Amino acid sequence: MDLSKIAVSINKAINTQEVAVKEKHARTCILGTHHEKGAHTFWAAVNRLPLSSNAVLCWKFCHVFHKLLRDGHPNVIKDSMRNKADLTDMSRMWGHLSEGYGKLCSIYLKLLITKMEFHIKNPRFPGNLQMSNRQLDEAGENDVNNFFQLTVEMFDYLECELNLFLGVFSSLDMSRSVSVTAAGQCRLAPLIQVILDSSHLYDYTVKLLFKLHSCLPADTLQGHRDRFQEQFKKLKSLFYRSSNLQYFKRLIQIPQLPENPPNFLRASALSEHISPVVVIPAESSSPELEHVVETDDLVDTDVPVLPAALETKFDDLFGTSAAIDPFNFNSQNGMRKDDKDRLIEQLTREIQALKDELESFRLESGRLCQALRGRVNELEAELAEQSHLRLQAAGESEFLKAELDDLRRVREDTEKEQRSLTEIEKKAQANEQRYTKLKEKYSELVQSHADLLRKNAEVTRQMTVARAAQDEVDAVRREMQEKVKAAQEVADRQEREQLEQLQELQRELVSSRTELDSLKTTMASSQQSSEVLGDQLVALESEKAELVQSLSKVEAELAARGEELERVQSSLATERESGVKTAEALQNQLNEKESREQSLESQLVTARWSSLQGAVEEAEKIIQDSLAQIDDPVHISCTSSADYLASRCQASLDCIDRLHSAREAFLADNTGVSELVRVVTQCGHLVGDTIVQGSATSHMVPVEQADALSESVKACGAEALALLGQMKQQDSLTAADSSKLKAALEAILATAEKLRPRGLELQQGELGDLVEQEMAATSAAVESAATRIEEMLNKTRAVDTGIKMEVNERILASCTELMRAIKQLVLSSKNLQKDIVESGRGAASMKEFYAKNSRWTEGLISASKAVGWGATVMVDAADLVVQGKGKFEELMVCSHEIAASTAQLVAASKVKADKDSGNLHRLQQASRGVTQATAAVVASTKSGKSQIEETDTMDFSSMTLTQIKRQEMDAQVLVLELETRLQKERERLGELRKKHYELAGVAEGWGEQEEGTG
């Protein structure tokens, strides 16, 4: 393909007309990138376009560039990254506009930059974002961290797409049919590419989130879910609004998202996800062929028939058809027949064209039906596969739930066992204590039981004796009872007999009463003895009952104690067994922990050494890079000061000492590796900086010194690499010697000290004296200048007359006023310096204050020198002018130089002054007085020059024509020579000022303040 044709298509596609980009031009641009395998021609043509001055042109460029990124050659993205900075600046520039194409261009450029960065970071993704599930998994490399980061980048990418969507819709008036106008189509056309990208990004985001939820906790991904919910709502609304626009209906079939977003907390919801498919008809009409209102091609040149509206308008103006018009002469001589034949032929052609179009429509509809049937079959197969996967996922979900329940039960059992183990240990301790107490109690019970057994034997013996006595009492009682009964029977019988034979038996009654009394006495005595025995028996029985009861209690308590003792012994044995097992388990865990600690200790030692090796390697890279910069041609233009090089060398020497101490500490205790790593890294940076600054300083010194300094710097780099090489090996770390490196740095430091400017060689104690000396010298120079001017004024009054005396008096008077103003300025500067020193030195002396603020002091010294030198030079120039040997221009230049020097002195004096100081106010007034006096000197000098020149008027009255012509030519030659000389002198003045600035910067240490190469 011809490159010129591609360039023409690019210019046709990207123009200032507010119409959509023509598809054929965009297609040519895409084919051109595949032809040349890159985008060089595209960017060569685009860089010539005024994209920053025309918003419509920039908008169409973004549209074409988006198409190239999607469908162009893969190298388009790499070639376009070179112009990323220009695109960023253009986006920032258009972002200052708040409406119209400017704001849209800013959003679109940000989207394109984000797209390029995404594809550079993720080269597996093609420009059109079409990937299979396997390719998507490979893009993340099966690493959850990569998937997490990829999801964040896709969120950012989709956010830019949605911003462009919203920006275009917000810029259109949706109450009107904007999609059928050229301006509306120009804004809507790029959204086709946005819809294609958004559908793929949405699909990949859903799949990645399901994958992340299967690997990470739900709380970790809460932010991802919230961001997806927000983008889902926006994308669904924008797809719905786009599908209702007439412009998109013929160009693209926009998918509709589901009613609710996927539930990522439910793994089976992935099978319900349907990837959105954007369908673009194969033979769809391009946007530029669609009928619009604002187009130039409104006439169909293929059909020569006039529209009906024009025919009606013609009839209204000139009458109706020829059949009614009596003056229609076209029907004569066969003309009407020819018109009908042409109309018939035209209609025949139109019918044939319609038939062909109908046939093509039929073929196209058949092809589309077949494609749709194939798509339906694919979707059915995919649906069956998804159903199978859903069933499989459901089975796996049930299996995982069962495993999860088992794991939960195991964890609960483990926790219970741990708690029970703790309780058992506590119970074991309590049982030990209780066992000891029970053992003591058991000993006491055994002793009391033996005592009770002895008491029981004695009681039993006593009870045997009591039972024998009781038996005798019972026998006596039974005998007495029998006797009593017999006596009662006899008495009753005798009483009856006595009742019957009372009188006959009175004598027997007396005898019987006597016998009865004796019997009663015997019976009373026997009753008393039986009562005593009964009381003894009752007491013995009660004591026996008590003894039996206490014995039963003791036996029951002994039985209970024995059972409890048996239980305690059994539980104690069980607990001892469990305690032994637990101790064995704890011992095993302790052994495992010790082994893990040993492995971790070895890993820690390895990690410490690897971190030290990494720091040493990083330091080697820094020093190697510094050595490489010495031979880099770009580095030749870099310069530095000797003072800054000396400070870098001193810092490197201090770091070498700390490196030696840290190495010794590490060899003594290898746990303190952090300090050694930090010192090694810092030492690498400082030595590398010393090498670079030494090379940069060599560019500012003579050749011999520069060669010596360069050799010293290279030797320092070699020694540093040798030292780091020794420290990299574990066996040679002990023998690492930093003395050679230290010697090389000391050599560089000595060279730098030799190269330092003389102004910096002053000791700190001399700065204060030097300030006072310079200020006194300045005052003396001004006084001397004023005296000389006064002498010159007296001399010119005595010698000169007329205009020359007047001019000289005026010039010398203005110089006298200038000297007086400078004297007042120097006095005010001294007073202000005293205030500064008094307010800022604290308890320090004046010399210590000047030494502490050495840079300010050196600037003050330099300004004082310049003022004194300017006053002396101006007096010399004035003397020559008065004598007629000098030039007025020299006097004016000296006046300007004095003004600049006094301004420098004012600036140096007030840089540390208090803004409310009265001396500062007087110094500023004195500075204004010097400025006015300088202006008076310049004005008087110019006035005197003009007066002197007026006296030397040119007289050409005696010259001939040839002489005047000759003089004119000489004057022209002189003018040309003076102009050339003036130009050269101006260039020389510029170079002198540059050199003066460089020397002043080196003398005052400006390079040290910048801390880097020039």
Short mmCIF file of C-alpha atoms in Angstrom, two decimals, residues 985-999:
data_model
loop_
_atom_site.label_atom_id
_atom_site.label_comp_id
_atom_site.label_asym_id
_atom_site.label_seq_id
_atom_site.Cartn_x
_atom_site.Cartn_y
_atom_site.Cartn_z
CA GLU A 985 31.27 44.22 21.56
CA ARG A 986 27.74 43.34 22.69
CA GLU A 987 28.46 39.64 22.22
CA ARG A 988 31.76 40.05 24.08
CA LEU A 989 29.93 41.86 26.88
CA GLY A 990 27.48 38.99 27.18
CA GLU A 991 30.27 36.41 27.37
CA LEU A 992 32.11 38.53 29.95
CA ARG A 993 28.98 38.71 32.11
CA LYS A 994 28.51 34.92 31.86
CA LYS A 995 32.12 34.31 32.88
CA HIS A 996 31.82 36.85 35.69
CA TYR A 997 28.73 35.08 36.96
CA GLU A 998 30.47 31.68 36.88
CA LEU A 999 33.58 32.97 38.70
#
